[in-house]
Coordinates of C-alpha atoms in Angstrom, one line a residue:
X1 CA 0.0 0.0 0.0
X2 CA 1.3 3.4 -1.0
X3 CA 1.4 6.1 1.8
X4 CA 1.2 9.8 1.0
X5 CA 2.3 11.8 4.0
X6 CA 1.7 15.5 3.4
X7 CA 1.4 18.7 5.5
X8 CA 0.2 20.6 2.4
X9 CA -3.2 22.2 2.3
X10 CA -6.2 20.4 1.0
X11 CA -6.0 21.2 -2.8
X12 CA -2.4 20.1 -2.9
X13 CA -3.2 16.8 -1.2
X14 CA -6.0 16.1 -3.6
X15 CA -3.8 16.9 -6.6
X16 CA -1.2 14.4 -5.3
X17 CA -4.0 11.7 -5.0
X18 CA -5.2 12.5 -8.5
X19 CA -1.6 12.0 -9.9
X20 CA -1.4 8.7 -8.1
X21 CA -4.8 7.7 -9.4
X22 CA -3.7 8.3 -13.0
X23 CA -0.8 5.9 -12.6
X24 CA -2.9 3.0 -11.2
X25 CA -3.2 0.1 -13.6
X26 CA -6.2 -1.7 -12.0
X27 CA -6.8 -0.9 -8.3
X28 CA -4.6 0.2 -5.4
X29 CA -5.2 1.0 -1.8
X30 CA -3.5 4.1 -0.5
X31 CA -3.2 5.9 2.8
X32 CA -3.0 9.6 3.1
X33 CA -1.6 11.2 6.3
X34 CA -2.4 14.8 6.9
X35 CA -3.0 17.3 9.8
X36 CA -6.1 18.7 7.9
X37 CA -9.4 17.0 8.7
X38 CA -11.0 18.8 5.7
X39 CA -8.9 16.6 3.4
X40 CA -10.9 13.6 4.5
X41 CA -14.2 15.3 3.7
X42 CA -13.0 16.5 0.3
X43 CA -11.5 13.1 -0.6
X44 CA -14.8 11.4 0.3
X45 CA -16.6 13.7 -2.2
X46 CA -13.9 13.2 -4.8
X47 CA -14.3 9.4 -4.5
X48 CA -18.0 9.6 -5.1
X49 CA -17.4 11.8 -8.2
X50 CA -14.7 9.5 -9.6
X51 CA -16.1 6.1 -8.6
X52 CA -13.2 5.3 -6.3
X53 CA -13.8 3.9 -2.8
X54 CA -13.5 5.9 0.4
X55 CA -12.5 3.3 3.0
X56 CA -12.6 5.7 6.0
X57 CA -10.4 7.8 8.2
X58 CA -9.3 8.1 11.8
X59 CA -7.3 10.5 14.0
X60 CA -3.8 9.3 15.0
X61 CA -2.4 11.9 17.4
X62 CA -2.3 15.2 15.6
X63 CA -2.7 13.6 12.2
X64 CA -5.6 12.2 10.2
X65 CA -5.1 8.9 8.4
X66 CA -7.4 8.4 5.3
X67 CA -7.7 5.1 3.4
X68 CA -8.8 5.0 -0.2
X69 CA -9.1 2.3 -2.9
X70 CA -8.2 3.8 -6.3
X71 CA -9.9 2.1 -9.2
X72 CA -9.1 2.3 -12.9
X73 CA -11.4 0.2 -15.0

């Protein structure tokens, strides 16, 4: 599983995830680690719009860990 650890603001994190999504051959689970809780909300919306799977998120100390399944069919 690929891990994206970013302190960048929300739009930058989403762009990073989009770049990763474009490189996926079939499907891939990724974890995003960020201090910004809004990233989880925006990625959940993005997954619905792009037919990817939002697997959830949880707080780990001062960071948010978000799990996604990126799908390219």
